[in-house]
XYZ file of C-alpha atoms in Angstrom:
91
model
C 27.969 23.568 26.532
C 28.519 24.718 30.112
C 24.865 25.652 30.422
C 23.851 22.159 29.331
C 26.192 20.600 31.880
C 24.804 22.905 34.605
C 21.257 21.779 33.757
C 22.327 18.139 33.690
C 23.909 18.489 37.125
C 20.455 19.292 38.485
C 19.090 15.967 37.231
C 22.014 13.633 37.991
C 23.917 12.559 41.080
C 27.049 14.186 39.629
C 27.904 17.779 40.411
C 28.541 20.370 37.734
C 32.272 20.214 38.486
C 32.267 16.423 38.124
C 30.494 16.677 34.779
C 32.955 19.298 33.531
C 35.902 17.149 34.626
C 34.282 14.146 32.983
C 33.771 16.032 29.734
C 37.354 17.276 29.780
C 38.664 13.777 30.477
C 36.485 12.280 27.745
C 37.203 14.803 24.987
C 40.655 13.547 23.920
C 39.868 9.820 23.994
C 36.473 10.420 22.358
C 37.943 12.337 19.448
C 40.649 9.679 19.083
C 37.813 7.141 18.836
C 36.202 9.215 16.066
C 33.539 11.066 18.047
C 34.108 14.715 17.213
C 30.729 16.225 18.089
C 30.974 18.141 21.358
C 27.241 17.643 21.809
C 27.595 13.865 21.550
C 30.514 13.858 23.972
C 28.464 15.949 26.405
C 25.510 13.534 26.158
C 27.776 10.529 26.674
C 29.369 12.276 29.661
C 25.991 12.844 31.308
C 24.840 9.287 30.517
C 28.069 7.850 31.918
C 27.682 9.902 35.111
C 24.144 8.561 35.505
C 25.344 4.998 34.909
C 28.193 5.398 37.396
C 25.750 6.606 40.037
C 23.244 3.832 39.211
C 25.987 1.230 39.731
C 26.611 2.674 43.187
C 30.026 4.077 42.314
C 31.288 7.445 43.485
C 30.472 9.982 40.758
C 33.984 11.391 41.170
C 35.048 8.252 39.297
C 33.198 9.383 36.155
C 36.337 10.819 34.516
C 38.220 7.550 34.851
C 35.232 5.563 33.611
C 34.842 7.821 30.560
C 38.503 7.492 29.587
C 38.185 3.719 29.832
C 34.931 3.781 27.880
C 36.540 5.483 24.883
C 39.713 3.391 24.975
C 38.149 0.023 25.781
C 40.321 -0.412 28.865
C 38.843 -3.121 31.082
C 41.183 -2.759 34.036
C 40.019 -3.610 37.554
C 39.074 0.019 38.257
C 36.995 0.438 35.088
C 33.624 -0.893 36.168
C 31.499 0.791 33.493
C 33.473 -0.617 30.565
C 33.557 -4.095 32.073
C 29.839 -3.992 32.871
C 28.978 -2.903 29.334
C 31.402 -5.448 27.881
C 33.200 -2.895 25.719
C 36.591 -4.049 24.471
C 39.492 -2.308 22.761
C 38.647 -4.186 19.563
C 35.204 -2.560 19.515
C 36.476 0.993 19.844
């Protein structure tokens, strides 16, 4: 898992540490949403980091965006979830 995140850090705007923090932040909400595969959570983490960077957001915000993604929170600081139109009802 860590090796995959290290490789991903070379191809994304997010650092390895940001990806690890994102994965750690996403794990609990993801499993609560029914996603139990660590590999899937890792792929979603990397994809979210890429999306955050593509939207011009600071990649340090990836953890917050991932938590919101798995809970459907569309608060004012949760740009990714609002942009994708994901709601709590869909989670």
